[in-house]
């Protein structure tokens, strides 16, 4: 990874974190609770890992990046700001959606990204050319039927957790506060046994 790329990733995160919290800006005074308890607790993906994920997927300006469980929006915002792509974040937590929208406004990316407050299991993300995940193994496994049905060539990138017996096209190791972690890449299609379809 180049020093300039790391610097850009950290600058974006610093910009997101240096501003007042969304509640102090134009976000609603009070945001409601999620429709149901989220399947995965909120844990932001480190900025250097976001960069690794987007690089691994070879994100380009013609891509539409969907982040499932998008948290504060950092993945789709970086995809738009640093790679020129468009992005859609899906999260069930209205507080995270409000925060994501505020973060997109703060860095001038509202024309390139949008955020949907919904359950990722009931949202259509079939237009995606790239799908990013930082979810728990059981959630990844539940998503497999939907991911399998994505259009050929769609790239799926997951931080930490794999997709069971689906053989990854590429795995990159990254360092985190928890030690060495993996970032996995799959390119659709894959058959039910996890082997490549040729």
PDB file of N, CA and C in Angstrom, residues 21-23 27 70-77 89-90 93-107 109-110 113-116:
ATOM      1  N   UNK A  21     -20.393  16.180  16.193  1.00  0.00           N
ATOM      2  CA  UNK A  21     -21.257  15.037  15.929  1.00  0.00           C
ATOM      3  C   UNK A  21     -22.492  15.452  15.150  1.00  0.00           C
ATOM      4  N   UNK A  22     -23.091  14.509  14.386  1.00  0.00           N
ATOM      5  CA  UNK A  22     -24.237  14.828  13.543  1.00  0.00           C
ATOM      6  C   UNK A  22     -25.366  15.515  14.290  1.00  0.00           C
ATOM      7  N   UNK A  23     -25.612  15.163  15.535  1.00  0.00           N
ATOM      8  CA  UNK A  23     -26.713  15.763  16.283  1.00  0.00           C
ATOM      9  C   UNK A  23     -26.514  17.260  16.451  1.00  0.00           C
ATOM     10  N   UNK A  27     -28.885  17.294  11.604  1.00  0.00           N
ATOM     11  CA  UNK A  27     -29.621  16.045  11.783  1.00  0.00           C
ATOM     12  C   UNK A  27     -30.818  16.292  12.694  1.00  0.00           C
ATOM     13  N   UNK A  70     -23.889  -0.503   6.873  1.00  0.00           N
ATOM     14  CA  UNK A  70     -22.950   0.560   6.500  1.00  0.00           C
ATOM     15  C   UNK A  70     -22.490   1.467   7.630  1.00  0.00           C
ATOM     16  N   UNK A  71     -23.060   1.341   8.821  1.00  0.00           N
ATOM     17  CA  UNK A  71     -22.565   2.126   9.950  1.00  0.00           C
ATOM     18  C   UNK A  71     -22.560   3.611   9.667  1.00  0.00           C
ATOM     19  N   UNK A  72     -21.392   4.249   9.830  1.00  0.00           N
ATOM     20  CA  UNK A  72     -21.287   5.701   9.642  1.00  0.00           C
ATOM     21  C   UNK A  72     -21.068   6.103   8.188  1.00  0.00           C
ATOM     22  N   UNK A  73     -21.110   5.143   7.273  1.00  0.00           N
ATOM     23  CA  UNK A  73     -21.026   5.446   5.845  1.00  0.00           C
ATOM     24  C   UNK A  73     -19.633   5.528   5.272  1.00  0.00           C
ATOM     25  N   UNK A  74     -18.628   5.236   6.072  1.00  0.00           N
ATOM     26  CA  UNK A  74     -17.252   5.486   5.641  1.00  0.00           C
ATOM     27  C   UNK A  74     -16.834   4.725   4.381  1.00  0.00           C
ATOM     28  N   UNK A  75     -17.346   3.511   4.184  1.00  0.00           N
ATOM     29  CA  UNK A  75     -16.913   2.738   3.008  1.00  0.00           C
ATOM     30  C   UNK A  75     -17.448   3.358   1.722  1.00  0.00           C
ATOM     31  N   UNK A  76     -18.749   3.643   1.657  1.00  0.00           N
ATOM     32  CA  UNK A  76     -19.284   4.213   0.411  1.00  0.00           C
ATOM     33  C   UNK A  76     -18.811   5.652   0.212  1.00  0.00           C
ATOM     34  N   UNK A  77     -18.587   6.376   1.303  1.00  0.00           N
ATOM     35  CA  UNK A  77     -18.070   7.743   1.170  1.00  0.00           C
ATOM     36  C   UNK A  77     -16.655   7.713   0.601  1.00  0.00           C
ATOM     37  N   UNK A  89     -25.315   2.846   1.057  1.00  0.00           N
ATOM     38  CA  UNK A  89     -25.146   2.177   2.340  1.00  0.00           C
ATOM     39  C   UNK A  89     -26.497   1.740   2.873  1.00  0.00           C
ATOM     40  N   UNK A  90     -26.555   0.535   3.411  1.00  0.00           N
ATOM     41  CA  UNK A  90     -27.796   0.003   3.982  1.00  0.00           C
ATOM     42  C   UNK A  90     -27.539  -0.302   5.450  1.00  0.00           C
ATOM     43  N   UNK A  93     -30.184   0.854  11.515  1.00  0.00           N
ATOM     44  CA  UNK A  93     -30.175   1.793  12.637  1.00  0.00           C
ATOM     45  C   UNK A  93     -30.334   3.235  12.138  1.00  0.00           C
ATOM     46  N   UNK A  94     -31.440   3.901  12.492  1.00  0.00           N
ATOM     47  CA  UNK A  94     -31.653   5.274  12.017  1.00  0.00           C
ATOM     48  C   UNK A  94     -30.576   6.249  12.492  1.00  0.00           C
ATOM     49  N   UNK A  95     -29.982   5.992  13.650  1.00  0.00           N
ATOM     50  CA  UNK A  95     -28.895   6.856  14.126  1.00  0.00           C
ATOM     51  C   UNK A  95     -27.696   6.763  13.181  1.00  0.00           C
ATOM     52  N   UNK A  96     -27.381   5.571  12.728  1.00  0.00           N
ATOM     53  CA  UNK A  96     -26.262   5.393  11.795  1.00  0.00           C
ATOM     54  C   UNK A  96     -26.569   6.055  10.448  1.00  0.00           C
ATOM     55  N   UNK A  97     -27.805   5.972  10.004  1.00  0.00           N
ATOM     56  CA  UNK A  97     -28.189   6.612   8.737  1.00  0.00           C
ATOM     57  C   UNK A  97     -28.056   8.126   8.856  1.00  0.00           C
ATOM     58  N   UNK A  98     -28.518   8.697   9.958  1.00  0.00           N
ATOM     59  CA  UNK A  98     -28.386  10.143  10.177  1.00  0.00           C
ATOM     60  C   UNK A  98     -26.912  10.546  10.196  1.00  0.00           C
ATOM     61  N   UNK A  99     -26.097   9.753  10.876  1.00  0.00           N
ATOM     62  CA  UNK A  99     -24.659  10.019  10.946  1.00  0.00           C
ATOM     63  C   UNK A  99     -24.019   9.915   9.559  1.00  0.00           C
ATOM     64  N   UNK A 100     -24.408   8.911   8.794  1.00  0.00           N
ATOM     65  CA  UNK A 100     -23.873   8.725   7.440  1.00  0.00           C
ATOM     66  C   UNK A 100     -24.210   9.904   6.539  1.00  0.00           C
ATOM     67  N   UNK A 101     -25.465  10.337   6.583  1.00  0.00           N
ATOM     68  CA  UNK A 101     -25.876  11.484   5.768  1.00  0.00           C
ATOM     69  C   UNK A 101     -25.116  12.736   6.163  1.00  0.00           C
ATOM     70  N   UNK A 102     -24.914  12.940   7.460  1.00  0.00           N
ATOM     71  CA  UNK A 102     -24.143  14.094   7.924  1.00  0.00           C
ATOM     72  C   UNK A 102     -22.692  13.993   7.447  1.00  0.00           C
ATOM     73  N   UNK A 103     -22.111  12.807   7.502  1.00  0.00           N
ATOM     74  CA  UNK A 103     -20.733  12.617   7.038  1.00  0.00           C
ATOM     75  C   UNK A 103     -20.614  12.872   5.537  1.00  0.00           C
ATOM     76  N   UNK A 104     -21.587  12.418   4.767  1.00  0.00           N
ATOM     77  CA  UNK A 104     -21.571  12.660   3.317  1.00  0.00           C
ATOM     78  C   UNK A 104     -21.686  14.155   3.019  1.00  0.00           C
ATOM     79  N   UNK A 105     -22.558  14.854   3.748  1.00  0.00           N
ATOM     80  CA  UNK A 105     -22.678  16.311   3.568  1.00  0.00           C
ATOM     81  C   UNK A 105     -21.367  17.002   3.910  1.00  0.00           C
ATOM     82  N   UNK A 106     -20.745  16.585   4.993  1.00  0.00           N
ATOM     83  CA  UNK A 106     -19.528  17.222   5.475  1.00  0.00           C
ATOM     84  C   UNK A 106     -18.401  17.167   4.440  1.00  0.00           C
ATOM     85  N   UNK A 107     -18.336  16.084   3.673  1.00  0.00           N
ATOM     86  CA  UNK A 107     -17.258  15.953   2.681  1.00  0.00           C
ATOM     87  C   UNK A 107     -17.741  16.180   1.247  1.00  0.00           C
ATOM     88  N   UNK A 109     -20.230  14.763  -0.607  1.00  0.00           N
ATOM     89  CA  UNK A 109     -20.461  13.568  -1.426  1.00  0.00           C
ATOM     90  C   UNK A 109     -21.936  13.183  -1.542  1.00  0.00           C
ATOM     91  N   UNK A 110     -22.849  14.081  -1.210  1.00  0.00           N
ATOM     92  CA  UNK A 110     -24.272  13.722  -1.240  1.00  0.00           C
ATOM     93  C   UNK A 110     -24.785  13.427  -2.648  1.00  0.00           C
ATOM     94  N   UNK A 113     -23.459   9.464  -3.093  1.00  0.00           N
ATOM     95  CA  UNK A 113     -23.838   8.378  -2.173  1.00  0.00           C
ATOM     96  C   UNK A 113     -25.242   8.600  -1.635  1.00  0.00           C
ATOM     97  N   UNK A 114     -25.864   7.502  -1.217  1.00  0.00           N
ATOM     98  CA  UNK A 114     -27.132   7.599  -0.503  1.00  0.00           C
ATOM     99  C   UNK A 114     -27.180   6.475   0.514  1.00  0.00           C
ATOM    100  N   UNK A 115     -28.031   6.666   1.513  1.00  0.00           N
ATOM    101  CA  UNK A 115     -28.121   5.714   2.608  1.00  0.00           C
ATOM    102  C   UNK A 115     -29.573   5.313   2.804  1.00  0.00           C
ATOM    103  N   UNK A 116     -29.785   4.012   2.964  1.00  0.00           N
ATOM    104  CA  UNK A 116     -31.123   3.445   3.088  1.00  0.00           C
ATOM    105  C   UNK A 116     -31.268   2.835   4.470  1.00  0.00           C
TER     106      UNK A 116
END
